CSV table of N, CA and C in Angstrom, one decimal:
chain,number,residue,atom,x,y,z
Y,1,MET,N,2.1,11.0,17.7
Y,1,MET,CA,1.4,12.2,18.1
Y,1,MET,C,0.2,12.5,17.2
Y,2,THR,N,-1.0,12.3,17.7
Y,2,THR,CA,-2.2,12.4,16.9
Y,2,THR,C,-2.4,13.9,16.6
Y,3,GLN,N,-2.9,14.1,15.3
Y,3,GLN,CA,-3.1,15.5,14.9
Y,3,GLN,C,-4.5,15.9,14.9
Y,4,GLU,N,-4.8,17.2,14.8
Y,4,GLU,CA,-6.1,17.7,14.8
Y,4,GLU,C,-6.8,17.5,13.4
Y,5,GLN,N,-6.0,17.8,12.4
Y,5,GLN,CA,-6.5,17.8,11.0
Y,5,GLN,C,-6.4,16.4,10.4
Y,6,LYS,N,-7.4,15.9,9.7
Y,6,LYS,CA,-7.3,14.6,9.0
Y,6,LYS,C,-6.4,14.8,7.7
Y,7,VAL,N,-5.6,13.8,7.4
Y,7,VAL,CA,-4.8,13.8,6.3
Y,7,VAL,C,-5.2,12.7,5.3
Y,8,ARG,N,-5.2,13.0,4.0
Y,8,ARG,CA,-5.5,12.0,3.0
Y,8,ARG,C,-4.3,11.2,2.7
Y,9,CYS,N,-4.3,9.9,2.8
Y,9,CYS,CA,-3.2,9.0,2.6
Y,9,CYS,C,-3.5,7.9,1.7
Y,10,ALA,N,-2.5,7.3,1.1
Y,10,ALA,CA,-2.7,6.1,0.3
Y,10,ALA,C,-1.8,5.0,0.8
Y,11,LEU,N,-2.4,3.8,0.9
Y,11,LEU,CA,-1.7,2.6,1.3
Y,11,LEU,C,-1.8,1.6,0.2
Y,12,GLY,N,-0.7,0.9,0.1
Y,12,GLY,CA,-0.6,-0.2,-0.9
Y,12,GLY,C,-0.7,-1.5,-0.1
Y,13,LEU,N,-1.5,-2.5,-0.6
Y,13,LEU,CA,-1.6,-3.8,0.1
Y,13,LEU,C,-1.3,-4.9,-0.9
Y,14,GLY,N,-0.7,-5.9,-0.4
Y,14,GLY,CA,-0.4,-7.1,-1.2
Y,14,GLY,C,-0.3,-8.3,-0.4
Y,15,SER,N,-0.6,-9.4,-1.1
Y,15,SER,CA,-0.5,-10.8,-0.5
Y,15,SER,C,-0.3,-11.8,-1.6
Y,16,ASN,N,0.6,-12.8,-1.3
Y,16,ASN,CA,0.7,-13.9,-2.3
Y,16,ASN,C,0.9,-15.3,-1.6
Y,17,VAL,N,0.4,-15.4,-0.4
Y,17,VAL,CA,0.4,-16.7,0.3
Y,17,VAL,C,-1.0,-16.9,0.9
Y,18,GLY,N,-1.5,-18.1,0.7
Y,18,GLY,CA,-2.7,-18.6,1.2
Y,18,GLY,C,-3.9,-17.9,0.6
Y,19,ASP,N,-4.9,-17.6,1.4
Y,19,ASP,CA,-6.2,-16.9,0.9
Y,19,ASP,C,-6.0,-15.4,0.8
Y,20,THR,N,-5.3,-15.0,-0.3
Y,20,THR,CA,-4.9,-13.6,-0.5
Y,20,THR,C,-6.1,-12.7,-0.4
Y,21,ARG,N,-7.2,-13.1,-1.0
Y,21,ARG,CA,-8.4,-12.2,-1.0
Y,21,ARG,C,-8.8,-12.0,0.5
Y,22,ALA,N,-8.9,-13.0,1.3
Y,22,ALA,CA,-9.3,-12.9,2.7
Y,22,ALA,C,-8.3,-12.0,3.5
Y,23,TYR,N,-7.0,-12.2,3.2
Y,23,TYR,CA,-6.0,-11.4,4.0
Y,23,TYR,C,-6.2,-9.9,3.7
Y,24,LEU,N,-6.4,-9.6,2.4
Y,24,LEU,CA,-6.5,-8.2,2.0
Y,24,LEU,C,-7.8,-7.6,2.7
Y,25,HIS,N,-8.9,-8.3,2.6
Y,25,HIS,CA,-10.1,-7.8,3.2
Y,25,HIS,C,-10.0,-7.7,4.7
Y,26,LYS,N,-9.3,-8.6,5.3
Y,26,LYS,CA,-9.1,-8.5,6.8
Y,26,LYS,C,-8.3,-7.3,7.1
Y,27,ALA,N,-7.2,-7.0,6.3
Y,27,ALA,CA,-6.4,-5.9,6.6
Y,27,ALA,C,-7.2,-4.6,6.4
Y,28,ILE,N,-8.0,-4.5,5.4
Y,28,ILE,CA,-8.8,-3.3,5.2
Y,28,ILE,C,-9.8,-3.1,6.4
Y,29,ARG,N,-10.4,-4.2,6.8
Y,29,ARG,CA,-11.4,-4.2,7.9
Y,29,ARG,C,-10.6,-3.7,9.2
Y,30,LEU,N,-9.5,-4.3,9.5
Y,30,LEU,CA,-8.7,-3.9,10.7
Y,30,LEU,C,-8.3,-2.4,10.6
Y,31,LEU,N,-7.8,-2.0,9.5
Y,31,LEU,CA,-7.5,-0.6,9.3
Y,31,LEU,C,-8.7,0.3,9.6
Y,32,GLY,N,-9.8,0.0,9.1
Y,32,GLY,CA,-11.0,0.8,9.3
Y,32,GLY,C,-11.5,0.8,10.7
Y,33,GLU,N,-11.1,-0.3,11.5
Y,33,GLU,CA,-11.5,-0.3,12.9
Y,33,GLU,C,-10.5,0.4,13.8
Y,34,THR,N,-9.4,0.8,13.2
Y,34,THR,CA,-8.3,1.5,14.0
Y,34,THR,C,-8.7,2.9,14.4
Y,35,PRO,N,-8.7,3.3,15.6
Y,35,PRO,CA,-9.0,4.7,16.0
Y,35,PRO,C,-8.0,5.6,15.2
Y,36,GLY,N,-8.6,6.7,14.7
Y,36,GLY,CA,-7.9,7.7,13.9
Y,36,GLY,C,-7.7,7.4,12.5
Y,37,ILE,N,-8.3,6.2,12.0
Y,37,ILE,CA,-8.2,5.9,10.5
Y,37,ILE,C,-9.6,5.7,10.0
Y,38,SER,N,-9.9,6.3,8.9
Y,38,SER,CA,-11.1,6.0,8.1
Y,38,SER,C,-10.8,5.6,6.7
Y,39,VAL,N,-11.2,4.4,6.3
Y,39,VAL,CA,-11.0,4.0,4.9
Y,39,VAL,C,-12.0,4.7,4.0
Y,40,THR,N,-11.5,5.4,3.0
Y,40,THR,CA,-12.3,6.2,2.1
Y,40,THR,C,-12.6,5.6,0.8
Y,41,GLN,N,-11.6,4.9,0.2
Y,41,GLN,CA,-11.7,4.3,-1.1
Y,41,GLN,C,-10.9,3.0,-1.2
Y,42,THR,N,-11.4,2.1,-2.0
Y,42,THR,CA,-10.7,0.8,-2.2
Y,42,THR,C,-10.6,0.5,-3.7
Y,43,SER,N,-9.4,0.2,-4.2
Y,43,SER,CA,-9.3,-0.1,-5.6
Y,43,SER,C,-9.7,-1.5,-5.9
Y,44,SER,N,-9.8,-1.8,-7.1
Y,44,SER,CA,-10.0,-3.2,-7.5
Y,44,SER,C,-8.7,-4.0,-7.1
Y,45,ALA,N,-8.8,-5.3,-7.1
Y,45,ALA,CA,-7.7,-6.2,-6.8
Y,45,ALA,C,-7.0,-6.5,-8.2
Y,46,TYR,N,-5.7,-6.7,-8.2
Y,46,TYR,CA,-5.0,-7.0,-9.4
Y,46,TYR,C,-4.0,-8.1,-9.1
Y,47,ARG,N,-3.9,-9.0,-10.1
Y,47,ARG,CA,-2.9,-10.1,-10.1
Y,47,ARG,C,-1.7,-9.5,-10.7
Y,48,THR,N,-0.6,-9.6,-10.0
Y,48,THR,CA,0.7,-9.0,-10.4
Y,48,THR,C,1.8,-9.9,-10.3
Y,49,PRO,N,2.8,-9.9,-11.2
Y,49,PRO,CA,4.0,-10.7,-11.0
Y,49,PRO,C,4.8,-10.3,-9.8
Y,50,PRO,N,5.5,-11.2,-9.2
Y,50,PRO,CA,6.4,-10.9,-8.1
Y,50,PRO,C,7.5,-9.9,-8.5
Y,51,TRP,N,7.9,-9.1,-7.6
Y,51,TRP,CA,9.0,-8.1,-7.9
Y,51,TRP,C,10.2,-8.5,-7.0
Y,52,GLY,N,11.4,-8.5,-7.5
Y,52,GLY,CA,12.6,-8.8,-6.8
Y,52,GLY,C,13.2,-10.1,-7.1
Y,53,PRO,N,14.2,-10.5,-6.4
Y,53,PRO,CA,15.0,-11.7,-6.8
Y,53,PRO,C,14.5,-13.0,-6.3
Y,54,VAL,N,13.5,-13.1,-5.4
Y,54,VAL,CA,13.1,-14.3,-4.8
Y,54,VAL,C,11.9,-15.0,-5.6
Y,55,PRO,N,12.1,-16.2,-6.1
Y,55,PRO,CA,11.0,-16.9,-6.9
Y,55,PRO,C,9.8,-17.1,-6.0
Y,56,GLN,N,8.6,-16.8,-6.5
Y,56,GLN,CA,7.4,-16.9,-5.7
Y,56,GLN,C,6.2,-16.7,-6.6
Y,57,ASP,N,5.0,-17.0,-6.0
Y,57,ASP,CA,3.8,-16.9,-6.7
Y,57,ASP,C,3.4,-15.4,-7.0
Y,58,ASP,N,2.5,-15.2,-7.9
Y,58,ASP,CA,2.0,-13.9,-8.2
Y,58,ASP,C,1.3,-13.3,-7.0
Y,59,TYR,N,1.2,-12.0,-7.0
Y,59,TYR,CA,0.6,-11.3,-5.9
Y,59,TYR,C,-0.8,-10.9,-6.2
Y,60,ARG,N,-1.6,-10.6,-5.2
Y,60,ARG,CA,-2.9,-9.9,-5.3
Y,60,ARG,C,-2.6,-8.5,-4.7
Y,61,ASN,N,-2.7,-7.5,-5.5
Y,61,ASN,CA,-2.4,-6.1,-5.0
Y,61,ASN,C,-3.6,-5.2,-5.1
Y,62,MET,N,-3.6,-4.2,-4.2
Y,62,MET,CA,-4.6,-3.2,-4.3
Y,62,MET,C,-4.1,-2.0,-3.5
Y,63,CYS,N,-4.8,-0.9,-3.7
Y,63,CYS,CA,-4.5,0.3,-3.0
Y,63,CYS,C,-5.8,0.8,-2.3
Y,64,ILE,N,-5.6,1.5,-1.2
Y,64,ILE,CA,-6.8,2.2,-0.5
Y,64,ILE,C,-6.4,3.6,-0.2
Y,65,THR,N,-7.4,4.4,-0.1
Y,65,THR,CA,-7.1,5.7,0.5
Y,65,THR,C,-7.8,5.8,1.9
Y,66,ILE,N,-7.1,6.5,2.7
Y,66,ILE,CA,-7.7,6.7,4.1
Y,66,ILE,C,-7.6,8.2,4.4
Y,67,GLU,N,-8.3,8.5,5.5
Y,67,GLU,CA,-8.1,9.8,6.2
Y,67,GLU,C,-7.7,9.4,7.6
Y,68,THR,N,-6.7,10.1,8.0
Y,68,THR,CA,-6.2,9.8,9.4
Y,68,THR,C,-5.8,11.0,10.1
Y,69,ARG,N,-5.8,10.9,11.4
Y,69,ARG,CA,-5.3,11.9,12.3
Y,69,ARG,C,-4.0,11.4,12.9
Y,70,LEU,N,-3.6,10.2,12.6
Y,70,LEU,CA,-2.3,9.7,13.1
Y,70,LEU,C,-1.2,10.3,12.4
Y,71,ALA,N,-0.1,10.5,13.2
Y,71,ALA,CA,1.2,11.0,12.6
Y,71,ALA,C,1.7,9.9,11.7
Y,72,PRO,N,2.6,10.2,10.8
Y,72,PRO,CA,3.2,9.2,9.9
Y,72,PRO,C,3.7,8.0,10.6
Y,73,ARG,N,4.5,8.2,11.6
Y,73,ARG,CA,5.1,7.0,12.3
Y,73,ARG,C,4.1,6.2,13.0
Y,74,GLU,N,3.1,6.8,13.6
Y,74,GLU,CA,2.0,6.1,14.2
Y,74,GLU,C,1.2,5.3,13.2
Y,75,LEU,N,1.0,5.9,12.0
Y,75,LEU,CA,0.3,5.1,10.9
Y,75,LEU,C,1.1,3.9,10.5
Y,76,LEU,N,2.4,4.1,10.3
Y,76,LEU,CA,3.2,2.9,10.0
Y,76,LEU,C,3.1,1.9,11.1
Y,77,ASP,N,3.2,2.3,12.3
Y,77,ASP,CA,3.2,1.3,13.4
Y,77,ASP,C,1.8,0.6,13.4
Y,78,GLN,N,0.7,1.2,13.1
Y,78,GLN,CA,-0.6,0.6,13.1
Y,78,GLN,C,-0.6,-0.5,11.9
Y,79,CYS,N,0.0,-0.1,10.8
Y,79,CYS,CA,0.1,-1.0,9.6
Y,79,CYS,C,0.9,-2.2,10.0
Y,80,LEU,N,2.0,-2.0,10.6
Y,80,LEU,CA,2.9,-3.2,11.0
Y,80,LEU,C,2.2,-4.0,12.0
Y,81,ASP,N,1.4,-3.4,12.9
Y,81,ASP,CA,0.7,-4.2,13.9
Y,81,ASP,C,-0.4,-5.1,13.3
Y,82,ILE,N,-1.1,-4.5,12.3
Y,82,ILE,CA,-2.1,-5.3,11.6
Y,82,ILE,C,-1.4,-6.4,10.8
Y,83,GLU,N,-0.3,-6.1,10.2
Y,83,GLU,CA,0.4,-7.2,9.5
Y,83,GLU,C,0.7,-8.4,10.5
Y,84,ARG,N,1.2,-8.0,11.7
Y,84,ARG,CA,1.5,-9.1,12.7
Y,84,ARG,C,0.2,-9.8,13.1
Y,85,GLN,N,-0.9,-9.1,13.3
Y,85,GLN,CA,-2.2,-9.7,13.7
Y,85,GLN,C,-2.6,-10.7,12.7
Y,86,ILE,N,-2.4,-10.4,11.4
Y,86,ILE,CA,-2.8,-11.3,10.3
Y,86,ILE,C,-1.8,-12.5,10.2
Y,87,GLY,N,-0.6,-12.4,10.7
Y,87,GLY,CA,0.3,-13.5,10.6
Y,87,GLY,C,1.6,-13.3,9.8
Y,88,ARG,N,1.9,-12.0,9.5
Y,88,ARG,CA,3.1,-11.7,8.7
Y,88,ARG,C,4.3,-12.0,9.5
Y,89,VAL,N,5.3,-12.7,9.0
Y,89,VAL,CA,6.6,-12.9,9.6
Y,89,VAL,C,7.6,-12.3,8.6
Y,90,ARG,N,8.4,-11.4,9.0
Y,90,ARG,CA,9.4,-10.8,8.2
Y,90,ARG,C,10.7,-11.6,8.2
Y,91,ASP,N,10.9,-12.4,7.2
Y,91,ASP,CA,12.1,-13.3,7.2
Y,91,ASP,C,13.0,-13.1,6.0
Y,92,ILE,N,12.3,-13.0,4.8
Y,92,ILE,CA,13.1,-12.9,3.5
Y,92,ILE,C,12.7,-11.6,2.9
Y,93,ARG,N,13.7,-10.7,2.7
Y,93,ARG,CA,13.4,-9.5,2.0
Y,93,ARG,C,12.9,-9.7,0.6
Y,94,TRP,N,11.8,-9.1,0.2
Y,94,TRP,CA,11.2,-9.2,-1.1
Y,94,TRP,C,10.6,-10.6,-1.3
Y,95,GLY,N,10.5,-11.4,-0.2
Y,95,GLY,CA,10.0,-12.8,-0.3
Y,95,GLY,C,8.5,-12.8,-0.2
Y,96,PRO,N,7.9,-14.0,-0.3
Y,96,PRO,CA,6.5,-14.2,-0.2
Y,96,PRO,C,5.9,-13.7,1.1
Y,97,ARG,N,4.7,-13.2,1.1
Y,97,ARG,CA,4.1,-12.7,2.3
Y,97,ARG,C,2.6,-12.9,2.4
Y,98,ILE,N,2.1,-13.1,3.6
Y,98,ILE,CA,0.7,-13.2,3.8
Y,98,ILE,C,0.1,-11.9,3.6
Y,99,ILE,N,0.7,-10.8,4.1
Y,99,ILE,CA,0.1,-9.5,3.9
Y,99,ILE,C,1.3,-8.5,4.0
Y,100,ASP,N,1.1,-7.4,3.2
Y,100,ASP,CA,2.1,-6.3,3.2
Y,100,ASP,C,1.3,-5.1,3.1
Y,101,ILE,N,1.5,-4.1,4.0
Y,101,ILE,CA,0.8,-2.9,4.0
Y,101,ILE,C,1.9,-1.8,3.9
Y,102,ASP,N,1.9,-1.0,2.8
Y,102,ASP,CA,2.9,0.1,2.7
Y,102,ASP,C,2.2,1.4,2.8
Y,103,VAL,N,2.8,2.3,3.5
Y,103,VAL,CA,2.3,3.7,3.5
Y,103,VAL,C,3.0,4.4,2.2
Y,104,LEU,N,2.1,4.7,1.3
Y,104,LEU,CA,2.6,5.3,0.0
Y,104,LEU,C,2.7,6.8,0.0
Y,105,ILE,N,1.6,7.4,0.5
Y,105,ILE,CA,1.5,8.9,0.5
Y,105,ILE,C,0.8,9.3,1.8
Y,106,TYR,N,1.3,10.4,2.3
Y,106,TYR,CA,0.8,11.0,3.5
Y,106,TYR,C,0.6,12.5,3.2
Y,107,GLY,N,-0.6,12.8,2.6
Y,107,GLY,CA,-0.8,14.2,2.2
Y,107,GLY,C,0.3,14.6,1.3
Y,108,LEU,N,0.8,15.8,1.5
Y,108,LEU,CA,1.9,16.3,0.8
Y,108,LEU,C,3.2,16.3,1.6
Y,109,LYS,N,3.1,15.6,2.7
Y,109,LYS,CA,4.3,15.5,3.6
Y,109,LYS,C,5.4,14.6,3.1
Y,110,LYS,N,6.6,15.0,3.3
Y,110,LYS,CA,7.8,14.2,3.0
Y,110,LYS,C,8.4,13.7,4.3
Y,111,VAL,N,8.7,12.5,4.4
Y,111,VAL,CA,9.3,11.9,5.6
Y,111,VAL,C,10.5,11.0,5.1
Y,112,ASP,N,11.6,11.2,5.8
Y,112,ASP,CA,12.7,10.3,5.5
Y,112,ASP,C,13.4,10.0,6.8
Y,113,GLU,N,12.9,8.9,7.4
Y,113,GLU,CA,13.4,8.5,8.7
Y,113,GLU,C,13.8,7.0,8.6
Y,114,ASP,N,14.4,6.5,9.6
Y,114,ASP,CA,14.8,5.1,9.6
Y,114,ASP,C,13.5,4.2,9.5
Y,115,GLY,N,13.4,3.5,8.4
Y,115,GLY,CA,12.3,2.6,8.2
Y,115,GLY,C,11.1,3.2,7.7
Y,116,LEU,N,11.1,4.5,7.3
Y,116,LEU,CA,9.9,5.2,6.9
Y,116,LEU,C,10.3,6.3,5.9
Y,117,SER,N,9.9,6.1,4.6
Y,117,SER,CA,10.1,7.1,3.6
Y,117,SER,C,8.8,7.3,2.9
Y,118,ILE,N,8.4,8.6,3.0
Y,118,ILE,CA,7.1,9.0,2.4
Y,118,ILE,C,7.4,10.3,1.6
Y,119,PRO,N,6.9,10.4,0.3
Y,119,PRO,CA,6.2,9.3,-0.4
Y,119,PRO,C,7.1,8.1,-0.6
Y,120,HIS,N,6.4,7.0,-0.8
Y,120,HIS,CA,7.2,5.7,-1.0
Y,120,HIS,C,8.2,6.0,-2.2
Y,121,PRO,N,9.5,5.8,-2.0
Y,121,PRO,CA,10.4,6.2,-3.0
Y,121,PRO,C,10.4,5.5,-4.3
Y,122,ARG,N,9.9,4.3,-4.4
Y,122,ARG,CA,9.9,3.6,-5.7
Y,122,ARG,C,8.5,3.3,-6.3
Y,123,MET,N,7.5,3.9,-5.8
Y,123,MET,CA,6.2,3.7,-6.3
Y,123,MET,C,6.0,4.2,-7.8
Y,124,GLY,N,6.7,5.2,-8.2
Y,124,GLY,CA,6.6,5.7,-9.5
Y,124,GLY,C,7.1,4.8,-10.6
Y,125,GLU,N,7.8,3.7,-10.2
Y,125,GLU,CA,8.4,2.8,-11.1
Y,125,GLU,C,7.6,1.4,-11.1
Y,126,ARG,N,6.6,1.3,-10.3
Y,126,ARG,CA,6.0,0.0,-10.0
Y,126,ARG,C,4.5,0.1,-10.5
Y,127,ALA,N,4.3,-0.6,-11.6
Y,127,ALA,CA,2.9,-0.7,-12.1
Y,127,ALA,C,2.0,-1.3,-11.1
Y,128,PHE,N,2.5,-2.3,-10.3
Y,128,PHE,CA,1.6,-2.9,-9.3
Y,128,PHE,C,1.1,-2.0,-8.3
Y,129,VAL,N,1.7,-0.8,-8.1
Y,129,VAL,CA,1.2,0.2,-7.2
Y,129,VAL,C,0.5,1.3,-8.0
Y,130,LEU,N,1.0,1.7,-9.1
Y,130,LEU,CA,0.4,2.8,-9.8
Y,130,LEU,C,-0.9,2.5,-10.5
Y,131,VAL,N,-1.1,1.3,-11.0
Y,131,VAL,CA,-2.4,0.9,-11.6
Y,131,VAL,C,-3.5,1.0,-10.6
Y,132,PRO,N,-3.5,0.3,-9.4
Y,132,PRO,CA,-4.6,0.5,-8.5
Y,132,PRO,C,-4.7,1.9,-7.9
Y,133,LEU,N,-3.6,2.6,-7.7
Y,133,LEU,CA,-3.6,3.9,-7.1
Y,133,LEU,C,-4.3,4.9,-8.0
Y,134,ALA,N,-3.9,4.8,-9.3
Y,134,ALA,CA,-4.5,5.7,-10.3
Y,134,ALA,C,-6.0,5.4,-10.5
Y,135,GLU,N,-6.4,4.2,-10.2
Y,135,GLU,CA,-7.8,3.9,-10.3
Y,135,GLU,C,-8.6,4.7,-9.3
Y,136,ILE,N,-8.1,4.9,-8.1
Y,136,ILE,CA,-8.9,5.5,-7.1
Y,136,ILE,C,-8.5,7.0,-6.8
Y,137,TRP,N,-7.2,7.3,-7.1
Y,137,TRP,CA,-6.7,8.7,-6.8
Y,137,TRP,C,-5.8,9.1,-8.0
Y,138,PRO,N,-6.3,9.4,-9.1
Y,138,PRO,CA,-5.4,9.6,-10.3
Y,138,PRO,C,-4.5,10.8,-10.1
Y,139,ASP,N,-4.9,11.8,-9.3
Y,139,ASP,CA,-4.1,13.0,-9.1
Y,139,ASP,C,-3.3,12.9,-7.8
Y,140,ALA,N,-3.1,11.7,-7.3
Y,140,ALA,CA,-2.3,11.5,-6.1
Y,140,ALA,C,-0.9,12.0,-6.3
Y,141,PRO,N,-0.3,12.8,-5.4
Y,141,PRO,CA,1.0,13.3,-5.6
Y,141,PRO,C,2.1,12.3,-5.2
Y,142,ILE,N,2.7,11.7,-6.1
Y,142,ILE,CA,3.6,10.6,-5.8
Y,142,ILE,C,5.0,11.0,-5.4
Y,143,GLY,N,5.3,12.3,-5.4
Y,143,GLY,CA,6.5,12.8,-4.8
Y,143,GLY,C,7.6,13.2,-5.8
Y,144,ASN,N,7.5,13.0,-7.1
Y,144,ASN,CA,8.5,13.3,-8.0
Y,144,ASN,C,8.0,14.4,-9.0
Y,145,GLY,N,7.0,15.1,-8.5
Y,145,GLY,CA,6.4,16.1,-9.4
Y,145,GLY,C,5.3,15.6,-10.3
Y,146,LEU,N,5.1,14.3,-10.2
Y,146,LEU,CA,4.0,13.7,-11.1
Y,146,LEU,C,2.9,13.2,-10.2
Y,147,THR,N,1.7,13.1,-10.9
Y,147,THR,CA,0.6,12.4,-10.2
Y,147,THR,C,0.7,10.9,-10.6
Y,148,ALA,N,-0.1,10.1,-9.9
Y,148,ALA,CA,-0.1,8.7,-10.2
Y,148,ALA,C,-0.5,8.4,-11.7
Y,149,LYS,N,-1.5,9.1,-12.2
Y,149,LYS,CA,-1.9,9.0,-13.6
Y,149,LYS,C,-0.8,9.3,-14.5
Y,150,GLU,N,-0.1,10.4,-14.2
Y,150,GLU,CA,1.0,10.9,-15.1
Y,150,GLU,C,2.2,9.9,-15.1
Y,151,ALA,N,2.5,9.4,-13.9
Y,151,ALA,CA,3.6,8.4,-13.8
Y,151,ALA,C,3.3,7.1,-14.5
Y,152,LEU,N,2.0,6.7,-14.5
Y,152,LEU,CA,1.6,5.5,-15.1
Y,152,LEU,C,1.8,5.5,-16.6
Y,153,GLN,N,1.8,6.7,-17.2
Y,153,GLN,CA,2.0,6.8,-18.7
Y,153,GLN,C,3.3,6.3,-19.1
Y,154,SER,N,4.3,6.4,-18.3
Y,154,SER,CA,5.7,5.9,-18.7
Y,154,SER,C,6.2,4.7,-17.9
Y,155,CYS,N,5.3,4.2,-17.0
Y,155,CYS,CA,5.7,3.1,-16.2
Y,155,CYS,C,5.8,1.8,-16.9
Y,156,PRO,N,6.9,1.0,-16.7
Y,156,PRO,CA,7.0,-0.3,-17.4
Y,156,PRO,C,6.2,-1.3,-16.7
Y,157,ASP,N,6.1,-2.5,-17.4
Y,157,ASP,CA,5.5,-3.7,-16.8
Y,157,ASP,C,4.0,-3.6,-16.5
Y,158,GLN,N,3.3,-2.7,-17.2
Y,158,GLN,CA,1.8,-2.6,-16.9
Y,158,GLN,C,1.1,-3.9,-17.5
Y,159,ASP,N,1.6,-4.5,-18.5
Y,159,ASP,CA,1.0,-5.7,-19.1
Y,159,ASP,C,0.8,-6.8,-18.1
Y,160,GLY,N,1.7,-6.9,-17.1
Y,160,GLY,CA,1.6,-7.9,-16.1
Y,160,GLY,C,0.6,-7.7,-15.0
Y,161,VAL,N,-0.1,-6.5,-15.0
Y,161,VAL,CA,-1.0,-6.1,-13.9
Y,161,VAL,C,-2.4,-6.3,-14.5
Y,162,VAL,N,-3.1,-7.4,-14.0
Y,162,VAL,CA,-4.4,-7.8,-14.5
Y,162,VAL,C,-5.4,-7.7,-13.4
Y,163,LYS,N,-6.5,-7.0,-13.7
Y,163,LYS,CA,-7.6,-6.8,-12.8
Y,163,LYS,C,-8.3,-8.2,-12.5
Y,164,ILE,N,-8.5,-8.5,-11.2
Y,164,ILE,CA,-9.2,-9.7,-10.8
Y,164,ILE,C,-10.7,-9.4,-10.6
Y,165,SER,N,-11.5,-10.3,-11.1
Y,165,SER,CA,-12.9,-10.0,-11.1
Y,165,SER,C,-13.7,-10.5,-9.9
Y,166,ASP,N,-13.0,-11.2,-9.0
Y,166,ASP,CA,-13.8,-11.7,-7.8
Y,166,ASP,C,-13.8,-10.6,-6.8
């Protein structure tokens, strides 16, 4: 259900298979071409170690902010559709991926539905999300009473998040 008012949102993007730079840029382009979504800011790209139990290559991660009139579930559906268009196959949880697009923040809204939790429940513990998010939206409300910048002050594993200059 599309809304009248635009909502400021944050999305996290990641890739660690193939031409990661091209996949991220294609995802951002496709998001910007989606009716009801305007890309407003793009963070730098960061090389980050993989997270989870599956051995794999480092990731290229970034965050973007958007303004959208789409409802939270519609936004998620558009993100999943763009992942499929780029070639994402969901086979191994926390495994390597061509592209991953996560809805991190949807204004001040809290959503807890099957397959959709907003704000993203673990972003406050993940430097690979907080570093690029704080770069473009330091006062982003991450859902635990903290902003992205505040959460980053106590977030572990920041040393592994390295800005990519290309």
